Amino acid sequence: MAKLYFYFAAMNAGKSTTLLQASFNYVERGMATMLWTAAIDDRANKAIASRIGLSADANRYDASTNLHDRIEEAHKASPVACVLVDEAQFLTAEQVWQLARVADEVGIPVLCYGLRTDFQGQLFEGSAVLLGIADALIELKAVCHCGRKATMNLRVDESGNAVKVGEQTEIGGNDRYVALCRRHFSQALSA
């Protein structure tokens, strides 16, 4: 029975690297994978890219993409062994349920990778639904500068100061976000 998995972590925990390794494992054994990433994140062009230099081409989704239909159509044309979704926090609630149907009805395992919370400690829509309905929740570990597990994503400005207000989604890497433990996240926001 295929399952819906949610691999979540703070920034810089290796989510994309882990996704690309999982895809490689399937492909190495002669099985096709279907990779997806959010269209809103255009930093890597049409690819999923990790900070350690691994990358692979991927389909792009936005809020209007019917993932179930697109995946089922591709699977009918040529069997897909596994679907892997990067930046899963940007999925809509409806898309998460579509991915659940891919696992439940089409019979393809779906591995989603994303952030749990935003820069204010609030759940993203896609992450909230995944936390609620995924068959398996796997936390990947990031490390705070103090050595503790980083679970929060602090948004910073050009000078490295904490940003306390703004839109939930602002694309960026190490120049805009710092992974911190909850204690250091709270201290940075209260400064």
PDB file of N, CA and C in Angstrom, residues 107-177:
ATOM      1  N   GLY A 107      -1.932   4.409  -6.185  1.00  0.00           N
ATOM      2  CA  GLY A 107      -0.989   3.439  -5.643  1.00  0.00           C
ATOM      3  C   GLY A 107       0.468   3.812  -5.766  1.00  0.00           C
ATOM      4  N   ILE A 108       0.747   5.123  -5.843  1.00  0.00           N
ATOM      5  CA  ILE A 108       2.133   5.595  -5.948  1.00  0.00           C
ATOM      6  C   ILE A 108       2.522   6.258  -4.625  1.00  0.00           C
ATOM      7  N   PRO A 109       3.655   5.871  -4.027  1.00  0.00           N
ATOM      8  CA  PRO A 109       4.114   6.573  -2.831  1.00  0.00           C
ATOM      9  C   PRO A 109       4.406   8.041  -3.160  1.00  0.00           C
ATOM     10  N   VAL A 110       4.044   8.926  -2.227  1.00  0.00           N
ATOM     11  CA  VAL A 110       4.272  10.362  -2.398  1.00  0.00           C
ATOM     12  C   VAL A 110       5.100  10.848  -1.217  1.00  0.00           C
ATOM     13  N   LEU A 111       6.280  11.387  -1.516  1.00  0.00           N
ATOM     14  CA  LEU A 111       7.188  11.901  -0.491  1.00  0.00           C
ATOM     15  C   LEU A 111       7.247  13.414  -0.611  1.00  0.00           C
ATOM     16  N   CYS A 112       6.749  14.101   0.409  1.00  0.00           N
ATOM     17  CA  CYS A 112       6.727  15.573   0.424  1.00  0.00           C
ATOM     18  C   CYS A 112       7.784  16.084   1.386  1.00  0.00           C
ATOM     19  N   TYR A 113       8.477  17.136   0.985  1.00  0.00           N
ATOM     20  CA  TYR A 113       9.548  17.730   1.782  1.00  0.00           C
ATOM     21  C   TYR A 113       9.284  19.217   1.908  1.00  0.00           C
ATOM     22  N   GLY A 114       9.313  19.748   3.136  1.00  0.00           N
ATOM     23  CA  GLY A 114       9.075  21.176   3.273  1.00  0.00           C
ATOM     24  C   GLY A 114       9.281  21.693   4.679  1.00  0.00           C
ATOM     25  N   LEU A 115       9.081  22.988   4.800  1.00  0.00           N
ATOM     26  CA  LEU A 115       9.143  23.656   6.090  1.00  0.00           C
ATOM     27  C   LEU A 115       7.848  23.394   6.847  1.00  0.00           C
ATOM     28  N   ARG A 116       7.939  23.347   8.146  1.00  0.00           N
ATOM     29  CA  ARG A 116       6.738  23.219   8.971  1.00  0.00           C
ATOM     30  C   ARG A 116       6.132  24.596   9.211  1.00  0.00           C
ATOM     31  N   THR A 117       6.983  25.556   9.587  1.00  0.00           N
ATOM     32  CA  THR A 117       6.488  26.880   9.960  1.00  0.00           C
ATOM     33  C   THR A 117       7.218  27.995   9.226  1.00  0.00           C
ATOM     34  N   ASP A 118       6.593  29.167   9.245  1.00  0.00           N
ATOM     35  CA  ASP A 118       7.166  30.346   8.602  1.00  0.00           C
ATOM     36  C   ASP A 118       8.043  31.130   9.583  1.00  0.00           C
ATOM     37  N   PHE A 119       8.418  32.327   9.202  1.00  0.00           N
ATOM     38  CA  PHE A 119       9.329  33.150  10.000  1.00  0.00           C
ATOM     39  C   PHE A 119       8.684  33.710  11.270  1.00  0.00           C
ATOM     40  N   GLN A 120       7.375  33.516  11.425  1.00  0.00           N
ATOM     41  CA  GLN A 120       6.685  33.947  12.640  1.00  0.00           C
ATOM     42  C   GLN A 120       6.241  32.751  13.486  1.00  0.00           C
ATOM     43  N   GLY A 121       6.667  31.567  13.098  1.00  0.00           N
ATOM     44  CA  GLY A 121       6.300  30.361  13.832  1.00  0.00           C
ATOM     45  C   GLY A 121       4.906  29.853  13.499  1.00  0.00           C
ATOM     46  N   GLN A 122       4.321  30.327  12.400  1.00  0.00           N
ATOM     47  CA  GLN A 122       2.985  29.904  11.979  1.00  0.00           C
ATOM     48  C   GLN A 122       3.079  28.798  10.929  1.00  0.00           C
ATOM     49  N   LEU A 123       2.157  27.857  10.992  1.00  0.00           N
ATOM     50  CA  LEU A 123       2.135  26.785  10.007  1.00  0.00           C
ATOM     51  C   LEU A 123       1.805  27.326   8.626  1.00  0.00           C
ATOM     52  N   PHE A 124       2.450  26.760   7.613  1.00  0.00           N
ATOM     53  CA  PHE A 124       2.051  26.997   6.230  1.00  0.00           C
ATOM     54  C   PHE A 124       0.825  26.131   5.957  1.00  0.00           C
ATOM     55  N   GLU A 125      -0.003  26.528   5.000  1.00  0.00           N
ATOM     56  CA  GLU A 125      -1.210  25.766   4.680  1.00  0.00           C
ATOM     57  C   GLU A 125      -0.889  24.319   4.299  1.00  0.00           C
ATOM     58  N   GLY A 126       0.034  24.147   3.362  1.00  0.00           N
ATOM     59  CA  GLY A 126       0.380  22.802   2.929  1.00  0.00           C
ATOM     60  C   GLY A 126       0.937  21.961   4.063  1.00  0.00           C
ATOM     61  N   SER A 127       1.777  22.546   4.878  1.00  0.00           N
ATOM     62  CA  SER A 127       2.378  21.823   6.000  1.00  0.00           C
ATOM     63  C   SER A 127       1.320  21.430   7.023  1.00  0.00           C
ATOM     64  N   ALA A 128       0.381  22.314   7.296  1.00  0.00           N
ATOM     65  CA  ALA A 128      -0.665  22.028   8.276  1.00  0.00           C
ATOM     66  C   ALA A 128      -1.475  20.805   7.860  1.00  0.00           C
ATOM     67  N   VAL A 129      -1.851  20.744   6.583  1.00  0.00           N
ATOM     68  CA  VAL A 129      -2.647  19.607   6.117  1.00  0.00           C
ATOM     69  C   VAL A 129      -1.798  18.339   6.094  1.00  0.00           C
ATOM     70  N   LEU A 130      -0.555  18.451   5.660  1.00  0.00           N
ATOM     71  CA  LEU A 130       0.332  17.285   5.682  1.00  0.00           C
ATOM     72  C   LEU A 130       0.524  16.761   7.099  1.00  0.00           C
ATOM     73  N   LEU A 131       0.710  17.642   8.067  1.00  0.00           N
ATOM     74  CA  LEU A 131       0.852  17.205   9.456  1.00  0.00           C
ATOM     75  C   LEU A 131      -0.407  16.486   9.929  1.00  0.00           C
ATOM     76  N   GLY A 132      -1.543  16.883   9.377  1.00  0.00           N
ATOM     77  CA  GLY A 132      -2.802  16.274   9.775  1.00  0.00           C
ATOM     78  C   GLY A 132      -3.111  14.943   9.114  1.00  0.00           C
ATOM     79  N   ILE A 133      -2.713  14.758   7.851  1.00  0.00           N
ATOM     80  CA  ILE A 133      -3.169  13.556   7.139  1.00  0.00           C
ATOM     81  C   ILE A 133      -2.080  12.626   6.625  1.00  0.00           C
ATOM     82  N   ALA A 134      -0.834  13.021   6.672  1.00  0.00           N
ATOM     83  CA  ALA A 134       0.228  12.150   6.150  1.00  0.00           C
ATOM     84  C   ALA A 134       0.284  10.844   6.938  1.00  0.00           C
ATOM     85  N   ASP A 135       0.599   9.765   6.232  1.00  0.00           N
ATOM     86  CA  ASP A 135       0.749   8.462   6.874  1.00  0.00           C
ATOM     87  C   ASP A 135       1.997   8.411   7.746  1.00  0.00           C
ATOM     88  N   ALA A 136       3.017   9.155   7.359  1.00  0.00           N
ATOM     89  CA  ALA A 136       4.278   9.153   8.108  1.00  0.00           C
ATOM     90  C   ALA A 136       4.824  10.571   8.175  1.00  0.00           C
ATOM     91  N   LEU A 137       5.226  10.976   9.369  1.00  0.00           N
ATOM     92  CA  LEU A 137       5.849  12.281   9.598  1.00  0.00           C
ATOM     93  C   LEU A 137       7.287  12.032  10.003  1.00  0.00           C
ATOM     94  N   ILE A 138       8.216  12.618   9.257  1.00  0.00           N
ATOM     95  CA  ILE A 138       9.640  12.416   9.520  1.00  0.00           C
ATOM     96  C   ILE A 138      10.290  13.784   9.670  1.00  0.00           C
ATOM     97  N   GLU A 139      10.853  14.033  10.839  1.00  0.00           N
ATOM     98  CA  GLU A 139      11.528  15.308  11.068  1.00  0.00           C
ATOM     99  C   GLU A 139      13.008  15.159  10.737  1.00  0.00           C
ATOM    100  N   LEU A 140      13.481  16.010   9.828  1.00  0.00           N
ATOM    101  CA  LEU A 140      14.907  16.075   9.525  1.00  0.00           C
ATOM    102  C   LEU A 140      15.506  17.126  10.448  1.00  0.00           C
ATOM    103  N   LYS A 141      16.741  16.976  10.796  1.00  0.00           N
ATOM    104  CA  LYS A 141      17.344  17.848  11.798  1.00  0.00           C
ATOM    105  C   LYS A 141      18.225  18.932  11.183  1.00  0.00           C
ATOM    106  N   ALA A 142      17.997  20.153  11.651  1.00  0.00           N
ATOM    107  CA  ALA A 142      18.888  21.279  11.374  1.00  0.00           C
ATOM    108  C   ALA A 142      19.506  21.665  12.712  1.00  0.00           C
ATOM    109  N   VAL A 143      20.574  22.433  12.682  1.00  0.00           N
ATOM    110  CA  VAL A 143      21.292  22.767  13.908  1.00  0.00           C
ATOM    111  C   VAL A 143      21.364  24.284  14.091  1.00  0.00           C
ATOM    112  N   CYS A 144      21.010  24.722  15.289  1.00  0.00           N
ATOM    113  CA  CYS A 144      21.133  26.125  15.687  1.00  0.00           C
ATOM    114  C   CYS A 144      22.609  26.429  15.967  1.00  0.00           C
ATOM    115  N   HIS A 145      22.959  27.705  15.967  1.00  0.00           N
ATOM    116  CA  HIS A 145      24.353  28.092  16.257  1.00  0.00           C
ATOM    117  C   HIS A 145      24.800  27.662  17.648  1.00  0.00           C
ATOM    118  N   CYS A 146      23.848  27.368  18.561  1.00  0.00           N
ATOM    119  CA  CYS A 146      24.198  26.927  19.913  1.00  0.00           C
ATOM    120  C   CYS A 146      24.410  25.421  19.995  1.00  0.00           C
ATOM    121  N   GLY A 147      24.115  24.713  18.898  1.00  0.00           N
ATOM    122  CA  GLY A 147      24.286  23.275  18.873  1.00  0.00           C
ATOM    123  C   GLY A 147      22.987  22.504  19.115  1.00  0.00           C
ATOM    124  N   ARG A 148      21.941  23.175  19.554  1.00  0.00           N
ATOM    125  CA  ARG A 148      20.658  22.516  19.759  1.00  0.00           C
ATOM    126  C   ARG A 148      19.944  22.331  18.417  1.00  0.00           C
ATOM    127  N   LYS A 149      18.898  21.511  18.433  1.00  0.00           N
ATOM    128  CA  LYS A 149      18.118  21.285  17.218  1.00  0.00           C
ATOM    129  C   LYS A 149      17.422  22.584  16.813  1.00  0.00           C
ATOM    130  N   ALA A 150      17.566  22.970  15.557  1.00  0.00           N
ATOM    131  CA  ALA A 150      16.895  24.160  15.027  1.00  0.00           C
ATOM    132  C   ALA A 150      15.521  23.740  14.515  1.00  0.00           C
ATOM    133  N   THR A 151      14.488  24.400  15.005  1.00  0.00           N
ATOM    134  CA  THR A 151      13.123  24.095  14.581  1.00  0.00           C
ATOM    135  C   THR A 151      12.418  25.313  14.002  1.00  0.00           C
ATOM    136  N   MET A 152      13.050  26.471  14.062  1.00  0.00           N
ATOM    137  CA  MET A 152      12.423  27.727  13.652  1.00  0.00           C
ATOM    138  C   MET A 152      13.234  28.375  12.530  1.00  0.00           C
ATOM    139  N   ASN A 153      12.546  29.214  11.738  1.00  0.00           N
ATOM    140  CA  ASN A 153      13.175  29.913  10.617  1.00  0.00           C
ATOM    141  C   ASN A 153      13.082  31.411  10.848  1.00  0.00           C
ATOM    142  N   LEU A 154      14.169  32.030  11.208  1.00  0.00           N
ATOM    143  CA  LEU A 154      14.190  33.474  11.441  1.00  0.00           C
ATOM    144  C   LEU A 154      14.475  34.188  10.130  1.00  0.00           C
ATOM    145  N   ARG A 155      13.597  35.115   9.771  1.00  0.00           N
ATOM    146  CA  ARG A 155      13.851  35.956   8.588  1.00  0.00           C
ATOM    147  C   ARG A 155      14.703  37.132   9.047  1.00  0.00           C
ATOM    148  N   VAL A 156      15.716  37.448   8.263  1.00  0.00           N
ATOM    149  CA  VAL A 156      16.607  38.559   8.599  1.00  0.00           C
ATOM    150  C   VAL A 156      16.667  39.550   7.439  1.00  0.00           C
ATOM    151  N   ASP A 157      17.016  40.803   7.787  1.00  0.00           N
ATOM    152  CA  ASP A 157      17.184  41.822   6.749  1.00  0.00           C
ATOM    153  C   ASP A 157      18.632  41.802   6.257  1.00  0.00           C
ATOM    154  N   GLU A 158      18.978  42.762   5.419  1.00  0.00           N
ATOM    155  CA  GLU A 158      20.319  42.812   4.825  1.00  0.00           C
ATOM    156  C   GLU A 158      21.422  42.954   5.867  1.00  0.00           C
ATOM    157  N   SER A 159      21.081  43.488   7.047  1.00  0.00           N
ATOM    158  CA  SER A 159      22.067  43.672   8.110  1.00  0.00           C
ATOM    159  C   SER A 159      22.083  42.519   9.102  1.00  0.00           C
ATOM    160  N   GLY A 160      21.239  41.524   8.882  1.00  0.00           N
ATOM    161  CA  GLY A 160      21.197  40.381   9.784  1.00  0.00           C
ATOM    162  C   GLY A 160      20.246  40.547  10.958  1.00  0.00           C
ATOM    163  N   ASN A 161      19.437  41.615  10.945  1.00  0.00           N
ATOM    164  CA  ASN A 161      18.485  41.848  12.028  1.00  0.00           C
ATOM    165  C   ASN A 161      17.195  41.075  11.777  1.00  0.00           C
ATOM    166  N   ALA A 162      16.557  40.631  12.852  1.00  0.00           N
ATOM    167  CA  ALA A 162      15.315  39.870  12.755  1.00  0.00           C
ATOM    168  C   ALA A 162      14.218  40.705  12.111  1.00  0.00           C
ATOM    169  N   VAL A 163      13.475  40.084  11.197  1.00  0.00           N
ATOM    170  CA  VAL A 163      12.306  40.699  10.575  1.00  0.00           C
ATOM    171  C   VAL A 163      11.084  40.109  11.274  1.00  0.00           C
ATOM    172  N   LYS A 164      10.247  40.990  11.820  1.00  0.00           N
ATOM    173  CA  LYS A 164       9.128  40.528  12.638  1.00  0.00           C
ATOM    174  C   LYS A 164       7.788  40.535  11.918  1.00  0.00           C
ATOM    175  N   VAL A 165       7.658  41.325  10.861  1.00  0.00           N
ATOM    176  CA  VAL A 165       6.390  41.408  10.137  1.00  0.00           C
ATOM    177  C   VAL A 165       6.665  41.303   8.640  1.00  0.00           C
ATOM    178  N   GLY A 166       5.628  40.918   7.903  1.00  0.00           N
ATOM    179  CA  GLY A 166       5.750  40.813   6.451  1.00  0.00           C
ATOM    180  C   GLY A 166       4.887  39.695   5.924  1.00  0.00           C
ATOM    181  N   GLU A 167       4.945  39.524   4.620  1.00  0.00           N
ATOM    182  CA  GLU A 167       4.197  38.449   3.975  1.00  0.00           C
ATOM    183  C   GLU A 167       4.731  37.097   4.446  1.00  0.00           C
ATOM    184  N   GLN A 168       3.857  36.108   4.504  1.00  0.00           N
ATOM    185  CA  GLN A 168       4.281  34.782   4.951  1.00  0.00           C
ATOM    186  C   GLN A 168       5.362  34.218   4.034  1.00  0.00           C
ATOM    187  N   THR A 169       5.219  34.436   2.751  1.00  0.00           N
ATOM    188  CA  THR A 169       6.156  33.859   1.792  1.00  0.00           C
ATOM    189  C   THR A 169       7.068  34.918   1.218  1.00  0.00           C
ATOM    190  N   GLU A 170       8.345  34.734   1.441  1.00  0.00           N
ATOM    191  CA  GLU A 170       9.388  35.531   0.811  1.00  0.00           C
ATOM    192  C   GLU A 170      10.525  34.568   0.515  1.00  0.00           C
ATOM    193  N   ILE A 171      10.764  34.355  -0.752  1.00  0.00           N
ATOM    194  CA  ILE A 171      11.759  33.367  -1.160  1.00  0.00           C
ATOM    195  C   ILE A 171      13.162  33.882  -0.835  1.00  0.00           C
ATOM    196  N   GLY A 172      13.968  32.993  -0.298  1.00  0.00           N
ATOM    197  CA  GLY A 172      15.340  33.361   0.022  1.00  0.00           C
ATOM    198  C   GLY A 172      16.084  32.183   0.614  1.00  0.00           C
ATOM    199  N   GLY A 173      17.362  32.333   0.697  1.00  0.00           N
ATOM    200  CA  GLY A 173      18.214  31.293   1.258  1.00  0.00           C
ATOM    201  C   GLY A 173      18.892  31.812   2.512  1.00  0.00           C
ATOM    202  N   ASN A 174      20.190  31.504   2.612  1.00  0.00           N
ATOM    203  CA  ASN A 174      20.948  31.906   3.789  1.00  0.00           C
ATOM    204  C   ASN A 174      21.040  33.420   3.938  1.00  0.00           C
ATOM    205  N   ASP A 175      20.795  34.148   2.843  1.00  0.00           N
ATOM    206  CA  ASP A 175      20.837  35.607   2.910  1.00  0.00           C
ATOM    207  C   ASP A 175      19.595  36.175   3.602  1.00  0.00           C
ATOM    208  N   ARG A 176      18.507  35.401   3.687  1.00  0.00           N
ATOM    209  CA  ARG A 176      17.241  35.900   4.250  1.00  0.00           C
ATOM    210  C   ARG A 176      16.764  35.117   5.464  1.00  0.00           C
ATOM    211  N   TYR A 177      17.274  33.911   5.679  1.00  0.00           N
ATOM    212  CA  TYR A 177      16.763  33.067   6.760  1.00  0.00           C
ATOM    213  C   TYR A 177      17.889  32.406   7.536  1.00  0.00           C
TER     214      TYR A 177
END
